[in-house]
CSV table of C-alpha atoms in Angstrom, one decimal:
chain,number,residue,atom,x,y,z
Z,1,MET,CA,115.2,104.2,64.2
Z,2,LEU,CA,114.0,100.6,63.3
Z,3,SER,CA,111.5,100.4,60.6
Z,4,PHE,CA,108.7,98.4,59.5
Z,5,SER,CA,106.5,98.6,56.3
Z,6,ASN,CA,104.5,95.5,57.9
Z,7,VAL,CA,102.2,96.3,60.9
Z,8,PHE,CA,102.5,92.3,61.7
Z,9,TYR,CA,106.1,92.0,62.2
Z,10,GLU,CA,106.0,95.7,64.0
Z,11,ILE,CA,103.7,94.1,66.5
Z,12,ALA,CA,105.4,91.0,66.8
Z,13,LEU,CA,108.8,92.9,67.8
Z,14,ILE,CA,106.6,95.4,70.7
Z,15,MET,CA,105.2,92.2,71.9
Z,16,ALA,CA,108.3,90.3,72.2
Z,17,ILE,CA,110.0,93.7,73.9
Z,18,ALA,CA,107.6,93.5,76.0
Z,19,THR,CA,107.8,89.9,76.3
Z,20,VAL,CA,111.0,90.5,77.9
Z,21,VAL,CA,111.0,93.6,79.7
Z,22,GLY,CA,107.9,91.9,81.4
Z,23,GLY,CA,109.4,89.0,82.5
Z,24,LEU,CA,112.5,91.7,84.2
Z,25,ALA,CA,109.6,93.6,86.3
Z,26,LEU,CA,107.8,90.0,87.5
Z,27,ARG,CA,111.9,89.5,88.8
Z,28,LEU,CA,112.9,92.9,90.4
Z,29,ARG,CA,108.7,92.4,91.7
Z,30,GLN,CA,108.0,95.3,89.9
Z,31,PRO,CA,104.3,95.2,89.1
Z,32,LEU,CA,104.2,95.2,84.8
Z,33,ILE,CA,101.6,98.3,84.5
Z,34,MET,CA,105.4,99.9,84.8
Z,35,ALA,CA,107.2,97.1,82.8
Z,36,PHE,CA,105.1,97.7,79.9
Z,37,ILE,CA,104.5,101.6,79.3
Z,38,VAL,CA,108.5,102.0,79.7
Z,39,VAL,CA,108.4,99.7,76.1
Z,40,GLY,CA,105.6,101.6,74.6
Z,41,ILE,CA,109.3,105.3,76.0
Z,42,VAL,CA,111.7,102.6,74.7
Z,43,VAL,CA,109.8,102.0,71.2
Z,44,GLY,CA,108.0,105.5,71.2
Z,45,PRO,CA,109.7,108.7,69.5
Z,46,ALA,CA,111.9,109.5,72.8
Z,47,GLY,CA,113.5,105.5,72.3
Z,48,ILE,CA,114.1,103.3,68.9
Z,49,ASN,CA,111.1,105.3,67.4
Z,50,LEU,CA,109.6,102.3,65.9
Z,51,VAL,CA,105.8,102.9,66.4
Z,52,GLU,CA,104.7,103.7,63.4
Z,53,SER,CA,101.7,102.3,63.1
Z,54,SER,CA,100.1,104.0,65.6
Z,55,GLU,CA,96.7,103.3,64.5
Z,56,GLN,CA,96.7,100.1,64.8
Z,57,VAL,CA,97.8,100.3,68.4
Z,58,GLU,CA,95.3,103.1,69.8
Z,59,LEU,CA,92.8,100.6,68.0
Z,60,PHE,CA,93.9,97.8,70.3
Z,61,ALA,CA,94.1,99.9,73.7
Z,62,GLU,CA,90.6,101.6,73.1
Z,63,LEU,CA,89.6,97.8,72.7
Z,64,GLY,CA,91.3,96.8,75.7
Z,65,ILE,CA,89.9,99.7,77.6
Z,66,ALA,CA,86.2,98.4,76.7
Z,67,LEU,CA,86.9,95.0,78.0
Z,68,LEU,CA,88.4,96.0,81.0
Z,69,LEU,CA,85.6,97.7,82.0
Z,70,PHE,CA,83.0,95.3,81.0
Z,71,VAL,CA,84.1,92.9,82.7
Z,72,VAL,CA,84.9,94.7,86.0
Z,73,GLY,CA,81.2,95.2,85.5
Z,74,LEU,CA,80.1,92.0,84.7
Z,75,LYS,CA,81.0,91.4,88.7
Z,76,LEU,CA,78.7,93.9,90.1
Z,77,ASP,CA,75.6,93.4,90.8
Z,78,PRO,CA,72.7,96.3,90.7
Z,79,HIS,CA,72.8,95.9,94.4
Z,80,GLU,CA,76.2,96.0,95.6
Z,81,ILE,CA,75.8,99.4,93.1
Z,82,GLN,CA,72.5,100.8,95.5
Z,83,ALA,CA,74.7,99.3,98.3
Z,84,VAL,CA,77.8,101.1,98.1
Z,85,GLY,CA,76.3,104.2,95.5
Z,86,PRO,CA,76.1,107.0,98.6
Z,87,VAL,CA,79.7,106.2,99.8
Z,88,ALA,CA,81.3,106.6,96.2
Z,89,ILE,CA,78.7,109.6,95.5
Z,90,THR,CA,79.7,111.1,98.7
Z,91,THR,CA,83.2,110.3,98.5
Z,92,GLY,CA,84.3,110.9,95.1
Z,93,ILE,CA,82.8,114.7,95.1
Z,94,GLY,CA,84.5,115.5,99.1
Z,95,GLN,CA,87.7,114.0,97.1
Z,96,ILE,CA,87.3,116.3,94.2
Z,97,ILE,CA,86.3,120.0,96.1
Z,98,ILE,CA,89.6,118.9,98.5
Z,99,THR,CA,92.4,117.4,96.7
Z,100,GLY,CA,91.7,120.7,93.5
Z,101,GLY,CA,91.7,122.9,96.4
Z,102,LEU,CA,94.9,121.8,97.8
Z,103,GLY,CA,96.3,121.4,94.3
Z,104,TYR,CA,95.0,124.6,92.8
Z,105,LEU,CA,97.0,126.7,96.1
Z,106,ILE,CA,100.3,124.1,95.7
Z,107,ALA,CA,100.0,125.6,91.7
Z,108,LEU,CA,99.9,128.3,93.0
Z,109,ALA,CA,102.6,128.7,95.3
Z,110,LEU,CA,105.3,127.4,92.8
Z,111,GLY,CA,104.7,130.0,90.7
Z,112,LEU,CA,102.1,129.3,87.9
Z,113,ASN,CA,99.1,132.4,87.2
Z,114,VAL,CA,95.6,131.7,87.9
Z,115,THR,CA,94.6,130.0,85.2
Z,116,SER,CA,97.5,127.5,84.9
Z,117,ALA,CA,96.8,126.4,88.6
Z,118,PHE,CA,92.9,126.4,88.1
Z,119,TYR,CA,94.1,123.3,85.1
Z,120,ILE,CA,96.8,122.0,88.0
Z,121,GLY,CA,93.9,121.1,90.7
Z,122,ILE,CA,91.6,119.9,88.0
Z,123,ALA,CA,94.1,117.4,86.3
Z,124,LEU,CA,95.2,116.5,90.1
Z,125,THR,CA,91.5,115.5,91.7
Z,126,PHE,CA,91.4,112.8,88.7
Z,127,SER,CA,92.8,109.2,88.9
Z,128,SER,CA,92.5,107.1,86.2
Z,129,THR,CA,90.7,104.8,86.2
Z,130,ILE,CA,92.1,102.4,83.4
Z,131,ILE,CA,95.4,102.0,85.7
Z,132,THR,CA,93.6,101.9,89.0
Z,133,VAL,CA,90.9,99.2,88.1
Z,134,LYS,CA,93.9,97.2,86.8
Z,135,LEU,CA,96.0,97.2,89.5
Z,136,PHE,CA,93.1,96.2,92.2
Z,137,SER,CA,92.1,93.4,90.0
Z,138,ASP,CA,95.5,92.2,89.5
Z,139,GLN,CA,95.2,92.1,93.6
Z,140,ARG,CA,92.6,89.9,93.3
Z,141,GLU,CA,91.0,93.2,95.4
Z,142,ILE,CA,88.0,95.0,93.0
Z,143,ASP,CA,85.2,92.8,94.3
Z,144,ALA,CA,86.1,93.3,97.6
Z,145,LEU,CA,84.0,96.3,99.5
Z,146,HIS,CA,87.0,99.0,99.6
Z,147,GLY,CA,87.7,97.7,95.8
Z,148,ARG,CA,84.3,98.2,95.1
Z,149,ILE,CA,83.2,101.6,97.2
Z,150,ALA,CA,87.2,102.5,95.0
Z,151,LEU,CA,85.7,101.7,91.4
Z,152,GLY,CA,82.3,104.0,92.8
Z,153,VAL,CA,84.6,107.5,93.0
Z,154,LEU,CA,86.5,106.6,89.7
Z,155,ILE,CA,83.1,106.3,88.0
Z,156,VAL,CA,81.5,109.5,89.7
Z,157,GLN,CA,85.1,110.6,89.3
Z,158,ASP,CA,84.4,110.1,84.7
Z,159,ILE,CA,80.9,112.0,85.2
Z,160,VAL,CA,82.5,115.4,87.1
Z,161,VAL,CA,84.8,115.2,84.2
Z,162,VAL,CA,81.7,115.8,81.5
Z,163,LEU,CA,80.8,118.3,83.6
Z,164,VAL,CA,83.7,120.0,84.2
Z,165,MET,CA,85.2,120.3,80.6
Z,166,ILE,CA,81.5,121.6,79.8
Z,167,ALA,CA,81.9,124.6,82.8
Z,168,LEU,CA,85.6,125.2,81.0
Z,169,SER,CA,84.4,125.0,77.6
Z,170,ALA,CA,81.7,127.8,78.8
Z,171,PHE,CA,83.9,130.0,81.0
Z,172,THR,CA,86.5,130.0,78.0
Z,173,GLY,CA,83.5,131.2,75.4
Z,174,ASN,CA,84.4,127.8,73.4
Z,175,HIS,CA,80.7,126.3,73.7
Z,176,GLN,CA,78.2,128.0,72.0
Z,177,GLN,CA,75.8,126.6,74.2
Z,178,GLY,CA,75.7,128.5,78.4
Z,179,PHE,CA,76.8,125.7,81.1
Z,180,GLY,CA,73.5,125.5,82.2
Z,181,GLU,CA,72.0,124.3,78.9
Z,182,ALA,CA,74.7,121.8,78.5
Z,183,LEU,CA,74.6,120.5,81.9
Z,184,LEU,CA,70.7,120.0,81.5
Z,185,MET,CA,71.6,118.6,77.7
Z,186,VAL,CA,73.8,115.8,79.1
Z,187,LEU,CA,71.7,114.7,82.2
Z,188,PHE,CA,69.3,114.0,79.5
Z,189,LYS,CA,71.4,112.3,77.3
Z,190,GLY,CA,72.7,110.2,79.7
Z,191,SER,CA,69.3,109.9,81.2
Z,192,CYS,CA,68.1,108.4,78.4
Z,193,PHE,CA,71.2,106.1,78.0
Z,194,LEU,CA,70.4,104.7,81.1
Z,195,ILE,CA,67.0,104.6,80.5
Z,196,CYS,CA,67.3,102.3,76.5
Z,197,VAL,CA,70.3,100.7,78.2
Z,198,VAL,CA,67.2,99.1,81.0
Z,199,LEU,CA,64.4,98.2,78.8
Z,200,ILE,CA,66.8,96.7,76.5
Z,201,THR,CA,68.6,94.4,79.3
Z,202,ARG,CA,64.5,93.9,80.3
Z,203,TYR,CA,63.1,93.1,77.4
Z,204,LEU,CA,65.7,91.6,74.7
Z,205,LEU,CA,68.6,90.3,76.5
Z,206,PRO,CA,67.4,87.1,78.0
Z,207,ASN,CA,66.1,85.3,75.5
Z,208,LEU,CA,68.6,86.9,72.9
Z,209,LEU,CA,71.1,86.1,75.6
Z,210,HIS,CA,68.9,82.2,75.9
Z,211,THR,CA,69.5,82.2,72.1
Z,212,LEU,CA,73.1,82.8,71.6
Z,213,ALA,CA,74.0,80.5,75.2
Z,214,ARG,CA,73.4,77.6,72.3
Z,215,SER,CA,76.9,78.8,71.0
Z,216,THR,CA,80.2,79.5,73.3
Z,217,GLU,CA,81.6,81.1,70.4
Z,218,LEU,CA,78.5,83.2,70.1
Z,219,LEU,CA,78.3,84.0,73.5
Z,220,LEU,CA,81.6,85.8,73.7
Z,221,ILE,CA,81.0,87.8,70.3
Z,222,PHE,CA,78.3,89.5,71.8
Z,223,ALA,CA,79.5,90.1,75.2
Z,224,ILE,CA,82.6,91.7,73.2
Z,225,SER,CA,80.3,93.2,70.5
Z,226,TRP,CA,78.0,94.8,73.0
Z,227,ALA,CA,80.5,95.8,75.7
Z,228,VAL,CA,81.8,97.5,72.4
Z,229,ALA,CA,78.7,99.2,70.9
Z,230,LEU,CA,77.9,100.9,74.7
Z,231,ALA,CA,81.4,101.7,75.4
Z,232,SER,CA,81.4,103.7,71.8
Z,233,VAL,CA,77.3,104.7,72.4
Z,234,GLY,CA,78.6,106.8,75.5
Z,235,ASP,CA,82.0,108.1,73.7
Z,236,ALA,CA,79.5,109.6,70.8
Z,237,LEU,CA,77.0,111.4,73.9
Z,238,GLY,CA,80.5,112.9,75.4
Z,239,PHE,CA,80.5,110.4,78.3
Z,240,SER,CA,83.6,108.7,78.3
Z,241,GLN,CA,84.6,105.3,76.6
Z,242,GLU,CA,85.1,103.0,80.1
Z,243,VAL,CA,81.7,104.4,81.6
Z,244,GLY,CA,79.9,103.2,78.7
Z,245,ALA,CA,81.6,99.9,78.6
Z,246,PHE,CA,80.9,99.6,82.7
Z,247,VAL,CA,77.4,100.3,82.2
Z,248,ALA,CA,78.0,97.6,80.0
Z,249,GLY,CA,79.5,95.1,81.7
Z,250,VAL,CA,75.9,95.8,85.1
Z,251,ALA,CA,74.1,95.4,82.2
Z,252,LEU,CA,75.2,91.5,82.3
Z,253,ALA,CA,75.8,91.1,86.0
Z,254,SER,CA,72.5,89.5,86.4
Z,255,THR,CA,72.3,87.1,84.0
Z,256,PRO,CA,73.3,83.7,84.9
Z,257,TYR,CA,76.3,84.4,82.0
Z,258,ARG,CA,78.3,86.8,84.3
Z,259,THR,CA,81.3,83.9,85.8
Z,260,ASP,CA,81.2,82.3,82.2
Z,261,LEU,CA,81.5,84.9,80.1
Z,262,GLY,CA,83.5,87.4,82.3
Z,263,ALA,CA,87.0,83.8,83.3
Z,264,ARG,CA,87.0,84.1,79.1
Z,265,LEU,CA,87.7,87.3,78.7
Z,266,VAL,CA,90.3,87.8,81.1
Z,267,SER,CA,93.2,86.8,79.3
Z,268,LEU,CA,91.7,88.8,75.9
Z,269,ARG,CA,91.5,91.6,78.4
Z,270,ASP,CA,95.2,91.5,79.9
Z,271,PHE,CA,96.6,91.3,76.1
Z,272,LEU,CA,94.6,94.3,74.9
Z,273,LEU,CA,95.1,96.4,77.2
Z,274,LEU,CA,99.2,95.6,76.9
Z,275,PHE,CA,98.5,98.0,74.2
Z,276,PHE,CA,97.2,100.6,76.0
Z,277,PHE,CA,100.0,100.8,78.5
Z,278,ILE,CA,102.2,100.2,76.0
Z,279,ASN,CA,100.7,103.2,73.5
Z,280,LEU,CA,100.4,105.7,77.1
Z,281,GLY,CA,104.6,105.4,77.5
Z,282,VAL,CA,105.0,105.9,73.2
Z,283,HIS,CA,102.6,109.5,74.3
Z,284,ILE,CA,104.7,110.0,76.9
Z,285,ASP,CA,107.3,113.4,76.2
Z,286,ILE,CA,110.9,113.6,77.9
Z,287,THR,CA,112.0,116.3,75.7
Z,288,HIS,CA,111.1,118.6,79.0
Z,289,PHE,CA,111.4,116.5,82.3
Z,290,ALA,CA,114.3,118.5,83.6
Z,291,SER,CA,112.8,121.8,83.3
Z,292,GLN,CA,109.1,120.2,85.2
Z,293,LEU,CA,111.5,117.8,87.3
Z,294,PHE,CA,110.6,120.0,90.5
Z,295,PRO,CA,106.7,120.9,89.7
Z,296,ALA,CA,106.4,117.4,88.6
Z,297,LEU,CA,107.4,116.2,91.8
Z,298,VAL,CA,105.7,118.4,94.6
Z,299,LEU,CA,102.6,118.1,93.1
Z,300,SER,CA,103.3,113.9,92.7
Z,301,MET,CA,103.9,113.9,95.9
Z,302,PHE,CA,100.7,116.0,97.1
Z,303,VAL,CA,98.9,112.8,95.3
Z,304,LEU,CA,100.9,110.1,96.8
Z,305,LEU,CA,100.2,111.8,100.5
């Protein structure tokens, strides 16, 4: 086990390892995402156990998540969202029902009990918004029609996750409110959140952005703080940080500064996302891989198909 008393040294070594492994991945024509996850496994408890400053790594990861969805939101004009919205909602709900149902049946066939199979079915239903959006961005397909529809499906899934968690809490008796009351509360908080963002975007942001635009640095700092603030509000209201950051980006998508902000934030976004994938690898527990290998392979094949 390697140990560093200085967080700076630890981060520097992690970045050096990520650079080497990332270079090898490029030579082998493999995605950088997989390389960074491998780095996380190597520097995590399953490897050399280098990561002692996990809180700092997680903070960088959360900032990267916020900037990723913020930049994606910047590229989506509200009129485009209206165009792909019905398709995304229909596809998202249909995918959740079909995938969840089939996943539940497969889990039962693998010998899991009803409760475990239900949770497996739910887990198989939802995609990783961060990984999917990053892959689309790297392939420059996030602006294409199928990219926008896929993003819409992911946002629908993130919202459904909230509703499913409410239902599970009510079902298991861990929630003080009933499902109906909790659902109404979520809808109320979501509506208030969107109304506040619309009012701020329409009446406050235009003059504020015009003033801040005199300094490129101030405009960039405001954009980052706006993204992180709405991501925090979204998380505090019971939604995900991804939804909040995405809404922050969409709020600025109709401004004349969207292109410049998006271009300037890409490098910072990619740097911070490095820590998200490393953090993901750090938390992968490989000690139970052998016993769970067959069910994992079967369920993975189902997801891929």
